[in-house]
Each structure stands twice: as structure tokens, then as C-alpha cells.
Amino acid sequence: MLARRPLLAALAVALTADLSLLSSVEAQPAARSVFPANAEQVSYAELDRLPDWRGIWQPNIGRVSGDQPVLIGEYKARYEAEQAKLKANPNYEVPETLDNCEPDGMPSMMTMPYSLEFLFTPGKIVVNQEALMMVRRIFTDGRPLPSVDEVDPNYFGYSVGRWEGETLVVETVGTKAGQRLGTPGITNSDQLKISERIYLDAANKDLLHVDFTYEDPNVLAQPWHQNHTFRRDRTWEILEYVCAENNRHPLDAEGQTQADF
Amino acid sequence: MKAALARLLATAALCALAPLAVAHHSFSMFDQTRKVTHSGVVSEVQWTNPHVWIFVDVKRDDGAMEKWGMEFTSKVHLARRNFTQDMVKVGDNVEFTVSPYANGKPGGRFFTIRMANGRYYCDVGAAQKVCDENNH
């Protein structure tokens, strides 16, 4: 018994050291805020007041309304150069992240020719895009929209939303530069701000509208509007889509898909 | 009349889908201005994303065997068009039409395929006409 005490003492010292290490690690998260979406106090009753967006939503492809982008600077030059390459060679491929199974992020993830699913939780909406199994979170718990500089640029940016009646109004900042903006050949800078108004059609509850406004001081001379619609399907669930499962077409150094399977 | 209209609308919807039925890459490596048709024996089925592949052993005119790869859209899109994994099995005799690779490699983008039982499966868009004419 006595002989074991030094061991116990050593163990105690080791444990204390480990605990102090743990507490120093734990001290950092305490600096972050607990927003209502993750708070201990929760009410699910608020979900009953929200519109029914269940089922999956398939895009009405090719039926996009809105206005034309007014491009500026290097983004205008690049778009025109890509269009010229396409005109010269119909087989030319505008290089995009998606060509290599890389998610194309916001805003394109919302308009892929696959299905969307909206999951409502108290203070947070999760959007699943079937293609490449992309996921996006929209915080609806009243937290402020961070400034562009506060967000580490990422594929989907940081989205904050609020309900105006039965319309979800979302603002997104912090998307990575170089993602597709609206159409192939146009990309965003890291200053992009995306606004969305998402709502069910007044006459058809199985039609969802997503009205986009893009503002990017490096790319666009004025806000650019694109309006998309989606059809509801209550019979399907989102299907699995792992792009790395069997991608047989590598890209070459110029971003062109290779026919080497 | 009503059925004809419904069919017309369905075709219109499919045509609208056709140019954007891409998954993760363009189809620029295919010569979309050409179609080639071959018959052979299915050697492999890859029921996968981002694209489904069916490989067929084709006997060339000189007698040598050549393995052709047929690229479909994604498993997800095919599932929603009622294509199933058991529609084709290794060993089946099939006839297929593809837009071939522009660089001459033995393969291409799926247009239509006639299964061992005589039934056709067709891509969206123009290929649907082949199914309409042959599947009764």
C-alpha cells in the first residue's frame, strides 16, 4: 500500500498537468459567443409558425429571369476572353472548380441541376444540395451579419437570415474568390455579398422562388439580379452523390477535362 | 389529344433539361456532332457517381476486340429517370449509340442503348425519339 503511494502521487501530478492543459484549451472557446441557435434554452414551438418547405426542390432549369450583369475591370476582361475562346472552339471548357469534383460553393450550389432540401431547426436553417452533398447553414437567431473581413473565406460563406412574414431573407458574405457567379466565366471576388429572398409562390405552394441579388465592388458596376424557381417533390428523398466515388476524367494543367478513362 | 399534349410537354421539359444535364464536368471531350453505333457484350457496369459507366467488348472489323466505355449522367439522375442498376448485366448482348470521344479513344457519351431483351434506354433530349419509336 505504502509502496504504491509514490506512484499515485506521480499519477496525481500527471493528471493535474493534463487538467491544466485541458483548462487552458477550454479557456479559448469561452471567448466565443453562444448564439441562440445553440443555446441551452430552446423552444421548438417557433418552427410551427414557419411555412412548409419540406420535400425536395428541383430547379426549373433554363428558366432564369432577372437582369444582365454589368461587369468591370479584370472580371469583365476575363469573361470576354472566355467567351472568345468558346466562340473560337465550341469544345473549349471554361475552367471551374466543379470540373474537378470540388464544390462550387455559393451562390452556385443553390442552382445546380440537382435537388435542394431545407431543414428548419430553432435559430438555424440547413440547406442540403444533393450534388456533391453540399451543405450550407443560415443562422436565423438574430446574430449580426459579420463584416467580410471577419469571415475566413470559404466555399459557402457565412449566411444570416430573418423571416419577413413567410419570406426568408438571407445575406451572405465571406465566400472564396474565384467561384462561379451566376454564369460560367464570371467569378466573384472575396468582397461578394449575396442577398436572397426565398418564398413559396402565392398561387402555387409547390413552387419556390429564390431571388438573388449579387453585389461585388470588384466585379459588378451595379447590383445584379437573378431569379430562380424550384418545383417541390414530396416522393423522393435526397440521394447520395459522392463525386470522388468514380471520377474518371482528370483535368489537365489548363483546366480542360481529359478523355483518358 | 390530352395524352399527346402531355407527351409534348414532357418532351419539352426533357429538352429544357438536356443542355444542363451535366454533373461535374463539361462534355467538351466528346464530339457531339457525331454518333457511332456498336454491338457487343457487356464486360463491366460501374453504377456510380458522378457518372455511371458501362463497358462493352466490341469486335472490330479486323477481328480484334476493343473495350468501349459509355459514360452516362450521374446515378442520381438515372435513378430519377427510372434507370436501375439491374437493367444491364455483365454478359448481356447490347447495341449502343454514343457521341464518341473527339480524340478517337473507344468510348463516348451515352445516347441510346438497346438491351438484351430488345428494350431501349435513352438519354434526355433528342435521344427520347428513339425510345418513343421502339419501346411499345
Coordinates of C-alpha atoms in Angstrom, one line a residue:
Chain A
M1 CA 0.0 0.0 0.0
L2 CA 2.7 2.4 1.1
A3 CA 4.9 1.4 -1.9
R4 CA 2.1 2.5 -4.2
R5 CA 1.9 6.0 -2.9
P6 CA 4.7 7.5 -4.9
L7 CA 3.0 6.1 -8.0
L8 CA -0.3 7.6 -7.0
A9 CA 1.4 10.9 -6.3
A10 CA 3.1 10.8 -9.7
L11 CA -0.2 9.9 -11.3
A12 CA -1.8 12.9 -9.5
V13 CA 0.9 15.2 -10.8
A14 CA 0.4 13.9 -14.3
L15 CA -3.4 14.3 -14.0
T16 CA -3.0 17.8 -12.7
A17 CA -0.7 18.6 -15.6
D18 CA -3.2 17.2 -18.0
L19 CA -6.1 19.1 -16.4
S20 CA -4.2 22.4 -16.6
L21 CA -3.5 21.7 -20.2
L22 CA -7.2 21.0 -20.7
S23 CA -8.3 24.1 -18.9
S24 CA -6.0 26.3 -21.0
V25 CA -7.6 24.7 -24.1
E26 CA -11.0 25.2 -22.7
A27 CA -10.3 28.8 -21.9
Q28 CA -10.3 29.8 -25.6
P29 CA -13.8 28.7 -26.6
A30 CA -15.2 30.7 -23.7
A31 CA -14.3 33.8 -25.6
R32 CA -16.8 32.9 -28.3
S33 CA -20.4 33.8 -28.0
V34 CA -23.2 31.2 -27.6
F35 CA -25.8 32.3 -30.0
P36 CA -29.5 31.3 -29.6
A37 CA -29.3 28.6 -32.3
N38 CA -27.1 26.5 -30.0
A39 CA -28.1 27.8 -26.6
E40 CA -29.2 25.6 -23.7
Q41 CA -32.6 27.2 -23.6
V42 CA -34.6 26.2 -26.7
S43 CA -38.2 26.3 -27.9
Y44 CA -39.2 24.2 -30.9
A45 CA -42.6 26.0 -31.0
E46 CA -41.2 28.7 -33.3
L47 CA -40.9 26.1 -36.0
D48 CA -44.7 25.7 -36.1
R49 CA -45.0 29.3 -37.3
L50 CA -42.8 28.7 -40.4
P51 CA -44.0 27.8 -43.9
D52 CA -43.9 24.2 -45.0
W53 CA -40.8 23.8 -47.2
R54 CA -40.5 20.1 -46.7
G55 CA -39.8 17.6 -49.6
I56 CA -37.1 18.2 -52.1
W57 CA -36.9 21.1 -54.6
Q58 CA -35.8 20.6 -58.2
P59 CA -34.7 23.6 -60.3
N60 CA -36.6 24.8 -63.3
I61 CA -33.5 24.7 -65.4
G62 CA -33.1 27.3 -68.1
R63 CA -35.9 29.5 -66.7
V64 CA -33.9 32.2 -65.0
S65 CA -35.2 35.8 -65.0
G66 CA -33.5 39.0 -63.8
D67 CA -31.2 41.5 -65.4
Q68 CA -27.8 41.4 -67.1
P69 CA -24.6 41.8 -65.2
V70 CA -22.6 45.0 -65.7
L71 CA -19.0 43.7 -65.3
I72 CA -15.9 45.8 -64.6
G73 CA -12.2 45.6 -64.6
E74 CA -10.3 42.3 -64.8
Y75 CA -13.6 40.3 -64.3
K76 CA -15.0 41.9 -67.4
A77 CA -11.8 41.2 -69.4
R78 CA -11.8 37.6 -68.2
Y79 CA -15.4 37.0 -69.1
E80 CA -14.9 38.4 -72.6
A81 CA -11.7 36.3 -73.0
E82 CA -13.6 33.1 -72.0
Q83 CA -16.4 34.0 -74.4
A84 CA -13.9 34.5 -77.2
K85 CA -12.3 31.1 -76.5
L86 CA -15.7 29.5 -76.6
K87 CA -16.6 31.1 -79.9
A88 CA -13.3 30.0 -81.4
N89 CA -13.6 26.5 -80.1
P90 CA -17.0 25.1 -79.2
N91 CA -15.2 22.3 -77.3
Y92 CA -13.5 24.7 -75.0
E93 CA -14.3 24.3 -71.4
V94 CA -14.5 27.3 -69.0
P95 CA -12.3 26.2 -66.1
E96 CA -14.3 25.9 -62.9
T97 CA -13.8 24.3 -59.5
L98 CA -16.6 21.8 -60.2
D99 CA -14.8 20.3 -63.1
N100 CA -12.5 18.5 -60.6
C101 CA -15.2 17.4 -58.2
E102 CA -14.6 20.5 -56.0
P103 CA -17.7 22.1 -54.6
D104 CA -18.6 25.3 -56.3
G105 CA -20.0 27.0 -53.2
M106 CA -22.3 30.0 -53.0
P107 CA -24.2 31.1 -54.9
S108 CA -24.0 28.2 -57.5
M109 CA -24.7 25.5 -55.0
M110 CA -28.3 26.7 -54.8
T111 CA -28.9 26.4 -58.6
M112 CA -27.2 23.1 -59.5
P113 CA -29.3 20.8 -61.7
Y114 CA -30.0 18.6 -58.7
S115 CA -32.2 18.9 -55.6
L116 CA -32.3 21.1 -52.6
E117 CA -33.6 20.3 -49.1
F118 CA -34.3 22.8 -46.3
L119 CA -34.2 21.7 -42.7
F120 CA -35.5 24.1 -40.1
T121 CA -34.2 24.0 -36.6
P122 CA -34.7 26.7 -33.9
G123 CA -32.5 29.6 -35.0
K124 CA -30.8 27.8 -37.9
I125 CA -31.7 26.5 -41.3
V126 CA -29.6 23.9 -43.0
V127 CA -29.7 23.7 -46.8
N128 CA -28.6 20.4 -48.4
Q129 CA -27.6 20.4 -52.1
E130 CA -27.8 16.9 -53.5
A131 CA -24.9 17.4 -56.0
L132 CA -21.6 16.8 -54.2
M133 CA -23.6 16.6 -51.0
M134 CA -23.0 20.3 -50.3
V135 CA -24.3 21.8 -47.0
R136 CA -25.0 25.3 -46.1
R137 CA -26.2 26.9 -42.8
I138 CA -28.3 30.0 -42.5
F139 CA -28.5 31.5 -39.0
T140 CA -31.9 32.9 -38.1
D141 CA -31.3 33.5 -34.4
G142 CA -30.8 37.2 -34.6
R143 CA -27.0 37.2 -34.7
P144 CA -25.4 40.0 -36.7
L145 CA -24.0 39.5 -40.2
P146 CA -20.2 39.6 -39.8
S147 CA -18.3 42.0 -41.9
V148 CA -16.5 40.5 -44.9
D149 CA -13.2 40.9 -43.1
E150 CA -14.3 38.8 -40.1
V151 CA -15.0 35.7 -42.1
D152 CA -12.3 33.3 -43.2
P153 CA -13.2 33.0 -46.9
N154 CA -14.9 29.6 -47.6
Y155 CA -17.0 27.9 -50.2
F156 CA -20.4 28.8 -48.8
G157 CA -19.6 32.0 -46.9
Y158 CA -21.4 33.0 -43.7
S159 CA -25.2 33.4 -44.0
V160 CA -27.6 35.2 -41.7
G161 CA -31.3 35.1 -42.3
R162 CA -34.5 36.5 -41.0
W163 CA -38.2 35.9 -41.7
E164 CA -40.2 38.7 -43.2
G165 CA -43.6 37.2 -43.0
E166 CA -43.2 33.9 -44.9
T167 CA -40.2 35.1 -46.9
L168 CA -36.8 34.1 -45.8
V169 CA -34.4 37.0 -46.3
V170 CA -30.7 35.9 -46.3
E171 CA -27.5 37.8 -46.6
T172 CA -24.2 36.0 -47.2
V173 CA -20.6 37.3 -47.1
G174 CA -17.2 35.6 -46.9
T175 CA -17.3 33.4 -50.0
K176 CA -14.0 32.4 -51.5
A177 CA -12.9 34.4 -54.5
G178 CA -13.0 32.6 -57.9
Q179 CA -16.2 30.7 -57.6
R180 CA -18.8 30.8 -60.4
L181 CA -21.0 33.9 -60.1
G182 CA -24.3 33.5 -61.9
T183 CA -22.9 32.0 -65.1
P184 CA -19.7 30.2 -66.3
G185 CA -16.9 32.7 -66.9
I186 CA -17.9 35.2 -64.2
T187 CA -16.3 34.7 -60.8
N188 CA -16.6 36.6 -57.6
S189 CA -14.0 38.4 -55.5
D190 CA -13.8 38.0 -51.8
Q191 CA -15.9 41.1 -51.4
L192 CA -19.1 39.5 -52.8
K193 CA -22.3 40.0 -50.9
I194 CA -25.3 37.8 -51.8
S195 CA -28.8 38.6 -50.8
E196 CA -31.6 36.1 -51.2
R197 CA -35.4 36.3 -50.9
I198 CA -36.8 32.8 -50.7
Y199 CA -40.6 32.2 -50.6
L200 CA -43.4 30.0 -51.8
D201 CA -45.3 31.2 -54.9
A202 CA -48.5 32.9 -53.8
A203 CA -50.6 30.9 -56.2
N204 CA -48.7 27.6 -56.1
K205 CA -47.3 26.3 -52.8
D206 CA -45.3 23.7 -54.7
L207 CA -43.2 26.4 -56.4
L208 CA -40.4 28.0 -54.6
H209 CA -38.8 31.3 -55.6
V210 CA -35.2 32.2 -54.9
D211 CA -34.4 35.8 -55.9
F212 CA -30.7 36.6 -55.8
T213 CA -29.0 40.0 -55.7
Y214 CA -25.2 40.0 -56.1
E215 CA -23.1 42.9 -55.1
D216 CA -19.4 42.9 -55.6
P217 CA -17.5 46.1 -55.9
N218 CA -14.6 44.4 -57.8
V219 CA -16.8 42.6 -60.3
L220 CA -20.0 44.5 -60.8
A221 CA -20.8 48.1 -61.5
Q222 CA -24.3 47.7 -60.1
P223 CA -26.3 45.0 -58.2
W224 CA -27.1 42.0 -60.4
H225 CA -30.5 40.2 -60.0
Q226 CA -31.2 36.6 -60.9
N227 CA -34.5 34.9 -60.1
H228 CA -34.7 31.1 -60.0
T229 CA -37.7 28.8 -59.3
F230 CA -37.9 25.2 -58.0
R231 CA -40.6 22.5 -58.1
R232 CA -41.5 20.6 -55.0
D233 CA -41.3 16.8 -55.0
R234 CA -42.7 15.0 -51.9
T235 CA -42.0 11.5 -53.2
W236 CA -38.2 11.5 -53.3
E237 CA -35.5 11.9 -50.7
I238 CA -32.1 13.5 -51.4
L239 CA -29.9 10.8 -52.9
E240 CA -26.2 10.2 -52.2
Y241 CA -23.7 11.8 -54.5
V242 CA -20.1 11.3 -53.7
C243 CA -18.1 12.9 -56.6
A244 CA -14.9 11.2 -55.7
E245 CA -16.6 7.8 -56.0
N246 CA -15.7 7.3 -59.6
N247 CA -14.4 10.5 -61.3
R248 CA -12.7 9.1 -64.3
H249 CA -11.9 12.4 -66.1
P250 CA -8.9 14.2 -64.7
L251 CA -8.1 17.8 -65.7
D252 CA -5.0 19.0 -67.4
A253 CA -2.9 22.0 -66.4
E254 CA -5.2 24.3 -68.4
G255 CA -8.3 23.0 -66.6
Q256 CA -9.6 21.0 -69.6
T257 CA -11.2 17.7 -69.0
Q258 CA -9.2 14.8 -70.3
A259 CA -10.8 11.9 -72.3
D260 CA -8.5 9.4 -70.7
F261 CA -10.7 6.9 -68.9
Chain B
M1 CA -55.3 14.9 -77.6
K2 CA -54.7 15.3 -73.9
A3 CA -52.1 12.4 -73.9
A4 CA -50.4 14.0 -76.9
L5 CA -50.2 17.3 -75.2
A6 CA -48.9 15.7 -72.0
R7 CA -46.2 13.9 -74.1
L8 CA -45.3 17.1 -75.8
L9 CA -44.9 18.9 -72.5
A10 CA -42.9 16.1 -71.1
T11 CA -40.6 16.2 -74.1
A12 CA -40.3 20.0 -73.8
A13 CA -39.3 19.6 -70.2
L14 CA -36.7 17.0 -71.0
C15 CA -35.3 19.1 -73.9
A16 CA -35.0 22.0 -71.4
L17 CA -33.0 19.7 -69.2
A18 CA -30.7 18.4 -71.8
P19 CA -28.1 21.1 -72.1
L20 CA -27.7 21.3 -68.4
A21 CA -27.8 17.6 -67.5
V22 CA -24.2 17.8 -66.7
A23 CA -22.9 16.7 -63.4
H24 CA -19.4 17.9 -62.6
H25 CA -17.6 18.4 -65.9
S26 CA -18.4 19.6 -69.4
F27 CA -18.9 17.2 -72.2
S28 CA -16.3 19.0 -74.4
M29 CA -14.2 15.9 -74.8
F30 CA -17.0 14.3 -76.8
D31 CA -17.7 15.1 -80.5
Q32 CA -21.3 16.0 -80.0
T33 CA -21.7 16.4 -83.8
R34 CA -21.2 12.7 -84.4
K35 CA -22.9 9.5 -83.3
V36 CA -21.5 6.0 -83.6
T37 CA -23.3 2.7 -83.0
H38 CA -21.7 -0.6 -82.0
S39 CA -22.8 -4.0 -80.7
G40 CA -21.1 -6.2 -78.2
V41 CA -21.1 -7.9 -74.8
V42 CA -21.2 -6.0 -71.5
S43 CA -18.0 -6.6 -69.6
E44 CA -18.4 -4.2 -66.7
V45 CA -21.0 -2.0 -65.1
Q46 CA -20.0 0.9 -62.7
W47 CA -23.2 2.2 -61.1
T48 CA -21.5 5.2 -59.6
N49 CA -21.5 9.0 -59.2
P50 CA -20.6 11.4 -60.6
H51 CA -21.2 9.2 -63.7
V52 CA -22.4 5.8 -64.4
W53 CA -20.2 3.8 -66.8
I54 CA -21.0 0.7 -68.9
F55 CA -18.1 -1.1 -70.7
V56 CA -18.8 -3.2 -73.7
D57 CA -16.4 -5.6 -75.6
V58 CA -16.8 -4.8 -79.3
K59 CA -15.4 -6.9 -82.1
R60 CA -13.7 -4.6 -84.6
D61 CA -13.8 -5.2 -88.4
D62 CA -10.3 -6.6 -88.2
G63 CA -11.4 -9.2 -85.7
A64 CA -9.7 -7.7 -82.7
M65 CA -11.7 -7.0 -79.5
E66 CA -11.9 -3.4 -78.3
K67 CA -13.3 -2.3 -74.9
W68 CA -15.7 0.6 -75.3
G69 CA -16.7 2.9 -72.4
M70 CA -20.1 4.5 -72.3
E71 CA -20.5 7.5 -70.0
F72 CA -23.9 8.2 -68.6
T73 CA -25.0 11.0 -66.3
S74 CA -25.0 10.5 -62.5
K75 CA -26.5 7.7 -60.6
V76 CA -28.8 10.3 -59.1
H77 CA -30.2 11.5 -62.4
L78 CA -30.6 8.0 -63.8
A79 CA -32.4 6.8 -60.7
R80 CA -34.9 9.6 -61.1
R81 CA -35.5 8.6 -64.7
N82 CA -36.3 5.0 -63.5
F83 CA -33.0 3.5 -64.7
T84 CA -32.0 0.8 -62.3
Q85 CA -28.7 -1.0 -61.7
D86 CA -30.2 -4.3 -62.8
M87 CA -31.2 -3.0 -66.2
V88 CA -27.9 -4.3 -67.6
K89 CA -25.7 -7.2 -66.5
V90 CA -22.2 -8.4 -67.4
G91 CA -22.6 -10.8 -70.4
D92 CA -25.6 -9.1 -71.9
N93 CA -25.6 -8.5 -75.7
V94 CA -26.3 -4.8 -76.3
E95 CA -26.3 -2.3 -79.1
F96 CA -25.3 1.2 -78.1
T97 CA -25.1 4.6 -79.7
V98 CA -22.7 7.3 -78.3
S99 CA -21.2 10.7 -79.1
P100 CA -17.6 9.4 -79.4
Y101 CA -14.5 10.9 -77.8
A102 CA -13.1 13.6 -80.1
N103 CA -9.6 12.2 -79.7
G104 CA -10.6 8.8 -81.1
K105 CA -10.5 6.7 -77.9
P106 CA -13.0 3.9 -77.8
G107 CA -15.8 5.5 -75.8
G108 CA -18.3 8.2 -75.7
R109 CA -21.3 9.9 -74.1
F110 CA -24.4 7.7 -73.9
F111 CA -27.2 8.4 -76.4
T112 CA -29.2 5.2 -76.6
I113 CA -28.7 1.6 -75.6
R114 CA -30.7 -1.5 -76.7
M115 CA -30.8 -4.1 -74.0
A116 CA -30.7 -7.9 -74.4
N117 CA -34.5 -8.0 -74.2
G118 CA -34.9 -5.5 -77.1
R119 CA -35.9 -2.6 -74.8
Y120 CA -34.2 0.7 -75.4
Y121 CA -33.0 3.2 -72.8
C122 CA -32.4 6.7 -74.0
D123 CA -30.8 9.9 -72.8
V124 CA -32.9 13.0 -72.4
G125 CA -33.4 15.3 -75.3
A126 CA -33.1 14.1 -78.9
A127 CA -32.5 10.5 -77.9
Q128 CA -36.0 10.2 -76.5
K129 CA -37.3 9.9 -80.0
V130 CA -35.5 6.5 -80.3
C131 CA -37.2 5.2 -77.2
D132 CA -40.6 6.6 -78.3
E133 CA -40.3 4.8 -81.6
N134 CA -39.0 1.5 -80.3
N135 CA -40.5 0.8 -76.9
H136 CA -44.1 -0.2 -77.1

